[in-house]
Short mmCIF file of C-alpha atoms and ligand atoms in Angstrom, two decimals:
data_model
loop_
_atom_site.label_atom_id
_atom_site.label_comp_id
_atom_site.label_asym_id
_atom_site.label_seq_id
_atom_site.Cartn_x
_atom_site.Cartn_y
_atom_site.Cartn_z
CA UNK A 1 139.98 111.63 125.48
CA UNK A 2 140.43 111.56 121.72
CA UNK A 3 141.09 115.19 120.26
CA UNK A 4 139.36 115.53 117.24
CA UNK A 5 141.75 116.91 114.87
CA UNK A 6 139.81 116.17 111.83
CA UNK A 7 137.15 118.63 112.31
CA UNK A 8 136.86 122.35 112.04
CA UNK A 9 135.64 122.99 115.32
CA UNK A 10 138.47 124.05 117.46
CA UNK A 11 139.69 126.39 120.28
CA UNK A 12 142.00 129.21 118.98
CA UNK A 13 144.25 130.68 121.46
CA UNK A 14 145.94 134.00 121.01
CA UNK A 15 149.54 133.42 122.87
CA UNK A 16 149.49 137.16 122.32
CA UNK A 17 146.69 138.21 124.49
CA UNK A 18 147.90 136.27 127.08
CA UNK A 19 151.09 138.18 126.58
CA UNK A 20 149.79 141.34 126.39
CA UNK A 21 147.13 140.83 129.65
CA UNK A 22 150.58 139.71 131.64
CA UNK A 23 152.70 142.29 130.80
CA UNK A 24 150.46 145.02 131.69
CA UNK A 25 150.09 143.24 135.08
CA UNK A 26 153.39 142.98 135.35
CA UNK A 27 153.97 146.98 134.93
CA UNK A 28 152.00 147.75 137.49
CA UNK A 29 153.20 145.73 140.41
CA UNK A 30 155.45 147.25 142.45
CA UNK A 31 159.13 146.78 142.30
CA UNK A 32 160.44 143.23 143.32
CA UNK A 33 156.29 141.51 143.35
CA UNK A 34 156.11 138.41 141.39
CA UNK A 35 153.65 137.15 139.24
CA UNK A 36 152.99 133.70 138.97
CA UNK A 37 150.58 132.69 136.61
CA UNK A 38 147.71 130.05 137.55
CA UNK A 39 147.47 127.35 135.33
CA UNK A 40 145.64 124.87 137.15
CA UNK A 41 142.42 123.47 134.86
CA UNK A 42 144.60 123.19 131.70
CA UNK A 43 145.15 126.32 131.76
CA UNK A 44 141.61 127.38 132.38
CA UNK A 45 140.56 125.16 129.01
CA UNK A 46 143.40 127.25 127.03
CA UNK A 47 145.64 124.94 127.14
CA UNK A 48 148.40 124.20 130.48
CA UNK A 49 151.58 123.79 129.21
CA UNK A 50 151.73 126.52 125.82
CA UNK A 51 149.76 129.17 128.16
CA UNK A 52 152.71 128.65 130.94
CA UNK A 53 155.45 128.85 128.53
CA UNK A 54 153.56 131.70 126.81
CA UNK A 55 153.51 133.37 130.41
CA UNK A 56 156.93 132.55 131.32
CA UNK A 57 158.18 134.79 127.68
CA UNK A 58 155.60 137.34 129.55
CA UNK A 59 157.70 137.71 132.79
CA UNK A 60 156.06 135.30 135.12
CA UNK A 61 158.27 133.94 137.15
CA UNK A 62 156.35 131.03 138.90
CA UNK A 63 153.29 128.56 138.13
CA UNK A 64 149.93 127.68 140.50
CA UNK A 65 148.25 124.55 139.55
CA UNK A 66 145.89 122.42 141.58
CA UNK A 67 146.52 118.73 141.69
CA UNK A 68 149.71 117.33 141.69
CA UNK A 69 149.54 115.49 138.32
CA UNK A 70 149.25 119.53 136.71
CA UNK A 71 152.30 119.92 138.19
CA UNK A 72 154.19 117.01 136.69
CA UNK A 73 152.59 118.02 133.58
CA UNK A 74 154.82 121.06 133.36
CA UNK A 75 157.97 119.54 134.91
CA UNK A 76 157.84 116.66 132.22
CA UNK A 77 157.71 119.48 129.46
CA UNK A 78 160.85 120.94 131.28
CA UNK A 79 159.74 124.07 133.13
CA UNK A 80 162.14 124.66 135.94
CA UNK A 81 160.65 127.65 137.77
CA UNK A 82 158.71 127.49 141.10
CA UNK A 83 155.59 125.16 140.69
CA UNK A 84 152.98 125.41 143.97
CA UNK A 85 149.89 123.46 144.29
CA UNK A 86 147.42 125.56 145.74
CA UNK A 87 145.31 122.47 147.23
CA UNK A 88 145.78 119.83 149.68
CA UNK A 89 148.21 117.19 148.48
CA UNK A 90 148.03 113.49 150.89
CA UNK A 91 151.40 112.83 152.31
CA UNK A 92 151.13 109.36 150.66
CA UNK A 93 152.92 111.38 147.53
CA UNK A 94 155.59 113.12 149.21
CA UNK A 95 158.13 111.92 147.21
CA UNK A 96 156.77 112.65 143.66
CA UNK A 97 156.44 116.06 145.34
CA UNK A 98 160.40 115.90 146.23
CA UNK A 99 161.52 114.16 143.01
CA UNK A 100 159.72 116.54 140.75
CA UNK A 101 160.80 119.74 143.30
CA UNK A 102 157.02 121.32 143.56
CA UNK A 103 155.98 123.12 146.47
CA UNK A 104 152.81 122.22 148.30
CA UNK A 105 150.11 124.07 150.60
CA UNK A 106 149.78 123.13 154.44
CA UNK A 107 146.63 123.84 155.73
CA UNK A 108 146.15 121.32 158.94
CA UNK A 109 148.64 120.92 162.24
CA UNK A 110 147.47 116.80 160.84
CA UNK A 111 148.73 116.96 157.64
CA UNK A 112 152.34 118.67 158.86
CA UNK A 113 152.76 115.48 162.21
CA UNK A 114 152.17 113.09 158.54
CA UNK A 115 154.11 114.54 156.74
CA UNK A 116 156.72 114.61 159.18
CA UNK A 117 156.21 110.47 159.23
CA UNK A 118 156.53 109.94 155.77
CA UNK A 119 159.19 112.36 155.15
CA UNK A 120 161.28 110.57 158.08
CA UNK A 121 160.29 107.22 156.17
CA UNK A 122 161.68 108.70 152.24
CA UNK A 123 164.75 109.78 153.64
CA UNK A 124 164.92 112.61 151.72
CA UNK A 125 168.15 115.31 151.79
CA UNK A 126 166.06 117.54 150.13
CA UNK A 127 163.62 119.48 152.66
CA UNK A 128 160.09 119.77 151.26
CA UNK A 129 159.10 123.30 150.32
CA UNK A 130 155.91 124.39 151.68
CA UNK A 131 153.36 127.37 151.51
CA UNK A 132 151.72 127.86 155.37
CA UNK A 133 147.89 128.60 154.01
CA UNK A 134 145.68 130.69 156.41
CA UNK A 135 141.93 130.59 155.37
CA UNK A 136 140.79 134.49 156.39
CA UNK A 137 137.29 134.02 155.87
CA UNK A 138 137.22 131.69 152.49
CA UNK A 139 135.81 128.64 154.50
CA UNK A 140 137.84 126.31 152.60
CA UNK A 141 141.33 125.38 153.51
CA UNK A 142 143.61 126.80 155.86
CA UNK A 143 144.52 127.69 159.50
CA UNK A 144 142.08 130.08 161.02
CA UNK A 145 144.05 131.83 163.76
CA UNK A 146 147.25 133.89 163.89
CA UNK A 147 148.75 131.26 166.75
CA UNK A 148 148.05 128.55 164.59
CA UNK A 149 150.11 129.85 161.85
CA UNK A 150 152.50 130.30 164.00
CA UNK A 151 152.89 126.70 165.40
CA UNK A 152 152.50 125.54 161.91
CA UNK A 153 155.73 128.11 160.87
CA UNK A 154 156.94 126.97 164.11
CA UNK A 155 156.49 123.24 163.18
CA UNK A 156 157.80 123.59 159.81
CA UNK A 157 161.56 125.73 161.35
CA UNK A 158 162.15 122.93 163.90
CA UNK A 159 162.35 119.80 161.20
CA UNK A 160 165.12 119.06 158.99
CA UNK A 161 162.94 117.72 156.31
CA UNK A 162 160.90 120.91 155.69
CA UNK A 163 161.72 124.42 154.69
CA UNK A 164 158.62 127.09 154.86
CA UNK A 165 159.16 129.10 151.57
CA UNK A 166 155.56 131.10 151.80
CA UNK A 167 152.48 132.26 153.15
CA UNK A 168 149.36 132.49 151.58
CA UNK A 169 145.24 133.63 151.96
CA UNK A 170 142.84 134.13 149.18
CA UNK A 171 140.24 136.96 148.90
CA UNK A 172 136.57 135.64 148.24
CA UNK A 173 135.06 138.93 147.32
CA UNK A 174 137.94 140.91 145.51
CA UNK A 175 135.73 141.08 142.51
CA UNK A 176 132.84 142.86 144.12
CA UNK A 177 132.31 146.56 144.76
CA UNK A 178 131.45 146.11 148.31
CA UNK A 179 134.88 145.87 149.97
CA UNK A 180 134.09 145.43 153.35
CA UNK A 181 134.62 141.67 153.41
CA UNK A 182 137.54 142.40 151.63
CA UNK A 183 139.03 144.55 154.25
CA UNK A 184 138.01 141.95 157.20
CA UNK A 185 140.34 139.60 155.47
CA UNK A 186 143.07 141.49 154.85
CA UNK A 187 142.92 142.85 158.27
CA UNK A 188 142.82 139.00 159.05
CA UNK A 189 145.57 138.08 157.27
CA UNK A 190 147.96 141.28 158.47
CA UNK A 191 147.06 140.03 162.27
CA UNK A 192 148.73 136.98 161.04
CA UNK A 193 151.66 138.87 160.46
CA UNK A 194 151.86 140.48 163.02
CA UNK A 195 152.08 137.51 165.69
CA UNK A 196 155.20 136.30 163.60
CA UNK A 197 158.83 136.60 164.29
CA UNK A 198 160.12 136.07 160.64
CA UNK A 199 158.28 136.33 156.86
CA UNK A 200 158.93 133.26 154.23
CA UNK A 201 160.42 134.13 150.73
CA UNK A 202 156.83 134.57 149.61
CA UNK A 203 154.17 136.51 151.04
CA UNK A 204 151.01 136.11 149.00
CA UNK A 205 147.16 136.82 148.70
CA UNK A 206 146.68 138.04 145.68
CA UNK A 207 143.97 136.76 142.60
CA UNK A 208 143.39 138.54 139.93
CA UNK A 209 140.57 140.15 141.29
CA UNK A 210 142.85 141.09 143.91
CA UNK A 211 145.72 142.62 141.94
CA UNK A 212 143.11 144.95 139.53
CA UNK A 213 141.08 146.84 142.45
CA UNK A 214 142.78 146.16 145.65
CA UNK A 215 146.59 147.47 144.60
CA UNK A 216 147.67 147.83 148.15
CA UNK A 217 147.18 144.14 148.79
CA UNK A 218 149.60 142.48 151.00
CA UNK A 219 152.94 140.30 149.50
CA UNK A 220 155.50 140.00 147.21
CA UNK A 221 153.77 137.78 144.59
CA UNK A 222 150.56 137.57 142.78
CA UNK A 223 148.56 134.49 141.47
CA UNK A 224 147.32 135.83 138.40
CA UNK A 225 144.76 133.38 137.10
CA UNK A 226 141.49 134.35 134.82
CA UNK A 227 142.92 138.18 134.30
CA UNK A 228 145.57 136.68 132.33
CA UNK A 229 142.86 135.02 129.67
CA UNK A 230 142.03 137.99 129.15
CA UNK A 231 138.50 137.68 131.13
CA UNK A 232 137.33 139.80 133.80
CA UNK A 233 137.56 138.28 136.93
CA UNK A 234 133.89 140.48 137.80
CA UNK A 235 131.82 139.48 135.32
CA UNK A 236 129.84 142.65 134.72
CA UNK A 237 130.50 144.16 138.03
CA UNK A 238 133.58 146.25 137.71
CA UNK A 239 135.30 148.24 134.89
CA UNK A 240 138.45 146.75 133.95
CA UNK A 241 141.50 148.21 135.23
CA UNK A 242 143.49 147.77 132.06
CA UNK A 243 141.72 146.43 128.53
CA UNK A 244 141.92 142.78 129.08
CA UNK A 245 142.48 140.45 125.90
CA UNK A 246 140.40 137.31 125.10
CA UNK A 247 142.22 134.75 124.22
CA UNK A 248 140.49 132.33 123.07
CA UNK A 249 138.11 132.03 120.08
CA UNK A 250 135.55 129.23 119.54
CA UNK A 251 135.25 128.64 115.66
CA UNK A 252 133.51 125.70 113.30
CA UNK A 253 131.99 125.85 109.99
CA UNK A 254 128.64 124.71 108.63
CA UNK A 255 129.02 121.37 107.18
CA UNK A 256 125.39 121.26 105.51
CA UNK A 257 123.46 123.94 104.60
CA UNK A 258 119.31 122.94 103.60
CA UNK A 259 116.48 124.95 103.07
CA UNK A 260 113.08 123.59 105.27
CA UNK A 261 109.31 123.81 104.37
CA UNK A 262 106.95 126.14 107.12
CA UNK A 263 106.20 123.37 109.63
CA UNK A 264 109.81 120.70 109.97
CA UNK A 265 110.90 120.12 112.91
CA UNK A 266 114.52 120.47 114.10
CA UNK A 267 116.50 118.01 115.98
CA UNK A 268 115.88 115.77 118.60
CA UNK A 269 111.71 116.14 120.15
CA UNK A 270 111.11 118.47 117.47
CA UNK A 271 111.58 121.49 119.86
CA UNK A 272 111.64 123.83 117.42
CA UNK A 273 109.14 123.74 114.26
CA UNK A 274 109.99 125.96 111.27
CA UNK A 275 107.59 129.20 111.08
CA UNK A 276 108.06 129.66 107.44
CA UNK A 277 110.79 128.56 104.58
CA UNK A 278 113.80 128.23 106.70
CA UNK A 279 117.68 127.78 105.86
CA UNK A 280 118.91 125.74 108.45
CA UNK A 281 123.01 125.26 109.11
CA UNK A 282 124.42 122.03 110.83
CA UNK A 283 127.50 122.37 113.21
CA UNK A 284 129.65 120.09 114.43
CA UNK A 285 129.90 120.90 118.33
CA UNK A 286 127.50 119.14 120.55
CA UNK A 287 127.55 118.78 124.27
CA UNK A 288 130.38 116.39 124.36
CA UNK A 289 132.20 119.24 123.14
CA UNK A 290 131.27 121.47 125.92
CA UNK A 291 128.61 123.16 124.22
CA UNK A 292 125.55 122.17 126.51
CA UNK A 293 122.02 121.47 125.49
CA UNK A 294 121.50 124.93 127.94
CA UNK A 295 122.39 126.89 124.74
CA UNK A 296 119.56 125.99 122.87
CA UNK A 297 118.09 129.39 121.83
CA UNK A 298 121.42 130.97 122.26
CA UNK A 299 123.02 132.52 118.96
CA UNK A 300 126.58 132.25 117.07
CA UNK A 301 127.97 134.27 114.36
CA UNK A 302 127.75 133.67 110.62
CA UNK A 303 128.91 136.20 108.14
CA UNK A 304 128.46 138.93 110.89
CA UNK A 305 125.04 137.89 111.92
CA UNK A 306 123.60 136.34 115.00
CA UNK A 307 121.79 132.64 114.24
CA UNK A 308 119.86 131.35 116.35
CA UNK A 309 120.79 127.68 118.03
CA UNK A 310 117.52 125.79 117.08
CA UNK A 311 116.23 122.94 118.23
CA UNK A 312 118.01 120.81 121.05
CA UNK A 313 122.01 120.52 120.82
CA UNK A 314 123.33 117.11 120.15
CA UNK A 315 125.96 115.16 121.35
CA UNK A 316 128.03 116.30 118.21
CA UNK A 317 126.13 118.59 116.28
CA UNK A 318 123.92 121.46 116.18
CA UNK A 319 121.53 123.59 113.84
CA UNK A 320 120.81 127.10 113.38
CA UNK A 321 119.23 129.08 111.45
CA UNK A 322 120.92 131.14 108.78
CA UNK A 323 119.12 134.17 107.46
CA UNK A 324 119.95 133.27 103.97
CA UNK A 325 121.83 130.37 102.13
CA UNK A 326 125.30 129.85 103.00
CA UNK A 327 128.02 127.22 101.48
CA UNK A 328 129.17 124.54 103.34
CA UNK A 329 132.62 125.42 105.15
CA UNK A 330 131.37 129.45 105.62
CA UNK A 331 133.13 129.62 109.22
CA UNK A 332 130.93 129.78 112.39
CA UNK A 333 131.82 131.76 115.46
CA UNK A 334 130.89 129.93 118.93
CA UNK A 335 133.22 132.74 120.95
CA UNK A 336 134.65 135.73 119.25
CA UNK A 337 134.37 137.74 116.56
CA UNK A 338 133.11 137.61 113.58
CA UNK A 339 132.62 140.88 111.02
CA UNK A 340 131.30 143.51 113.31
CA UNK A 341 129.51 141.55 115.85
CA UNK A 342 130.98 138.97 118.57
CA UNK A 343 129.99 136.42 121.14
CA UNK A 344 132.03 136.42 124.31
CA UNK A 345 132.96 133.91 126.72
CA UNK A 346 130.93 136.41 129.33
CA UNK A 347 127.71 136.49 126.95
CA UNK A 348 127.86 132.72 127.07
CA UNK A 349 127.97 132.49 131.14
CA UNK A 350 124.83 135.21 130.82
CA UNK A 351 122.99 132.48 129.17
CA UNK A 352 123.97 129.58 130.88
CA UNK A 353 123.39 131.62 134.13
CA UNK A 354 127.03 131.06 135.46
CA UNK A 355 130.69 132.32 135.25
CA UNK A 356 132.81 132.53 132.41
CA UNK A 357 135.53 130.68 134.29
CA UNK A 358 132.88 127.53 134.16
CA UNK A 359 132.64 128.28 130.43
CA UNK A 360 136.22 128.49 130.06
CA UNK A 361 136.57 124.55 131.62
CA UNK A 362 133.62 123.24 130.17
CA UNK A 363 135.34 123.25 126.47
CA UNK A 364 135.97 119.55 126.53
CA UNK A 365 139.34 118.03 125.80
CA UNK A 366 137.99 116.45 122.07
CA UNK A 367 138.26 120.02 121.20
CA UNK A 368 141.42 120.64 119.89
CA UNK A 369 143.29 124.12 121.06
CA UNK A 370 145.42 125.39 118.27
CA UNK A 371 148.23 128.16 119.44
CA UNK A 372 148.33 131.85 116.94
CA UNK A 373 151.11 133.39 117.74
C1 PLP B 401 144.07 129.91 145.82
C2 PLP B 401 143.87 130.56 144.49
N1 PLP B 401 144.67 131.54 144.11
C3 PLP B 401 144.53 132.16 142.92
C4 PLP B 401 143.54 131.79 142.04
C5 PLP B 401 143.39 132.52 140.74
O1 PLP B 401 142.20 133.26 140.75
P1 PLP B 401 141.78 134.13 139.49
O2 PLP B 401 141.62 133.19 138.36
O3 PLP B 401 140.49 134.75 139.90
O4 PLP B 401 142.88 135.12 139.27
C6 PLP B 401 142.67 130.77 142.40
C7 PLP B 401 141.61 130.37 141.48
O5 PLP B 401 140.61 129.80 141.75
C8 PLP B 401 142.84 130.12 143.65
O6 PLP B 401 142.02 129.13 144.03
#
């Protein structure tokens, strides 16, 4: 996708806040815990590669990503520290895996005979790092029992091709205040280590979520994802631990300002008629930019004041309505601040009925994301 430079709608991210949100992290694990920061998603919409180098000056020491081609996105910019993709990766690629040194998840007995095959095939002399995942009550991926992690570590000892450099569940209610489900997973997951003989070099089950209200959560690394953003991984449901930074600021300007008779309508099936005289503001964001026709009636920030989105959102564009007139090029806050008031990323799930992790992805790539240091 095009990013449209030549427009002053953009995505500001403070390398700062993401800074700041690590380091604080970082103080409070204990002595010899990792952090490795998740930057699958482009960096949840902030941007992959300057948020992991950003991290990296932080203290992280490591890098989650998804897919395969996020990892190769960082090695190509030259980051040389410990890369694992936290979903399933076909055997088929094994040896862009090897050639670009990433680590990858098991999660099936399957995928390890495979693997086996096509490592056998490559010929590698390098063994294939791998992270044993047990799924303690996720549902998604992973081996369910504690004897099936154990063949799999078993598995993984007796070939030459494969070295098993961690061990890994993830918490699905960390974030809520009822911990119970919490506690039948870690209980889960210390079963698992219980049955075995020998621990990999990383020991892991930690999300954000995790690492703010559960601090005696098992492992020696964390996979700090949305905290780092500066977002709470809760939403609304539990105080923050530390003061977690924002990082990213949604700005535009008007680029027409026009004052309506009682009676217009605005924008496209005249969903919203004018009640009186009415200064109306054009922005260029529309949905293609992420900004959904679901925030029609929703407000931004102009000179401190909350405007009203009127009238359906367009592809490109949108109106509001300004309580007075306003030049052309007065800036326009989508997420931020602006004067005394602001618009968060969490305000913006509220509205769309959703999570501000699915607002932080939905900011397209035409947006451009410019770094502040
Ligand atoms: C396996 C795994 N670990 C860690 C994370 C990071 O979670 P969070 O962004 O809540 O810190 C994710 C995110 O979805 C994940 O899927």
């Amino acid at each position: 996708m095009v990013v449209t430079y030549h427009r002053p709608t953009r995505a500001l991210i403070h390398k700062r806040a993401i800074e700041e949100n690590i380091r604080q992290e970082i103080q409070r694990l204990p002595k010899g815990t990792e952090l490795f920061a998740v930057v699958k998603a482009q960096g949840y919409g902030h941007g992959a590669v300057a948020t992991a180098q950003t991290a990296l000056a932080a203290g992280a020491t490591g890098f989650c990503v998804a897919t395969l081609d996020e990892a190769i996105e960082l090695r190509e910019v030259g980051i040389v520290e410990p890369i694992l993709i936290l979903s399933v990766v076909f055997p088929s690629y094994l040896s862009l895996v090897l050639d670009y040194d990433l680590s990858i998840t098991v999660a099936t007995r399957d995928w390890l005979s495979e693997a086996q095959e096509m490592l056998t095939e490559i010929g590698s002399d390098v063994p294939l790092k791998l992270h044993i995942k047990a799924d303690t009550g996720m549902g998604r991926i992973g081996f369910l029992t504690p004897e099936e992690v154990k063949a799999a570590a078993q598995f993984i000892k007796n070939s030459p091709n494969m070295v098993w450099e961690g061990l890994f569940t993830h918490f699905s209610t960390a974030d809520e205040a009822d911990t119970a489900y919490w506690e039948l997973q870690n209980q889960r997951f210390n079963n698992i280590m219980a049955v075995l003989d020998e621990k990999p070099h990383y020991v892991h089950t930690s999300n954000s979520a995790t690492a703010l209200w559960h601090k005696d959560f098992p492992g020696n690394m964390v996979r700090y994802g949305v905290a780092m953003y500066g977002l709470n991984p809760s939403g609304h449901a539990l105080p923050e631990t530390y003061p977690l930074t924002p990082a990213l600021e949604l700005v535009s300007e008007l680029i027409q300002v026009k004052e309506l008779a009682k009676g217009e309508g605005i924008g496209y099936g005249e969903t919203y008629i004018t009640s009186d005289n009415e200064w109306i503001g054009t922005v260029p964001i529309g949905y293609a930019d992420g900004w959904l026709r679901k925030m029609q009636g929703f407000s931004v920030l102009v000179d401190g004041n909350y405007c009203e989105i009127v009238g359906r959102v367009c592809m490109d564009q949108l109106m509001i309505r300004l309580p007075k007139e306003y030049s052309v090029g007065t800036q326009v806050t989508l997420i931020g601040k602006n004067g005394s008031a602001e618009v968060t990323m969490q305000d913006v799930a509220d509205h769309l009925d959703t999570i501000h992790y699915e607002v932080a992805c939905m900011i397209s790539e035409r947006v451009p994301r410019i770094y502040k240091e």
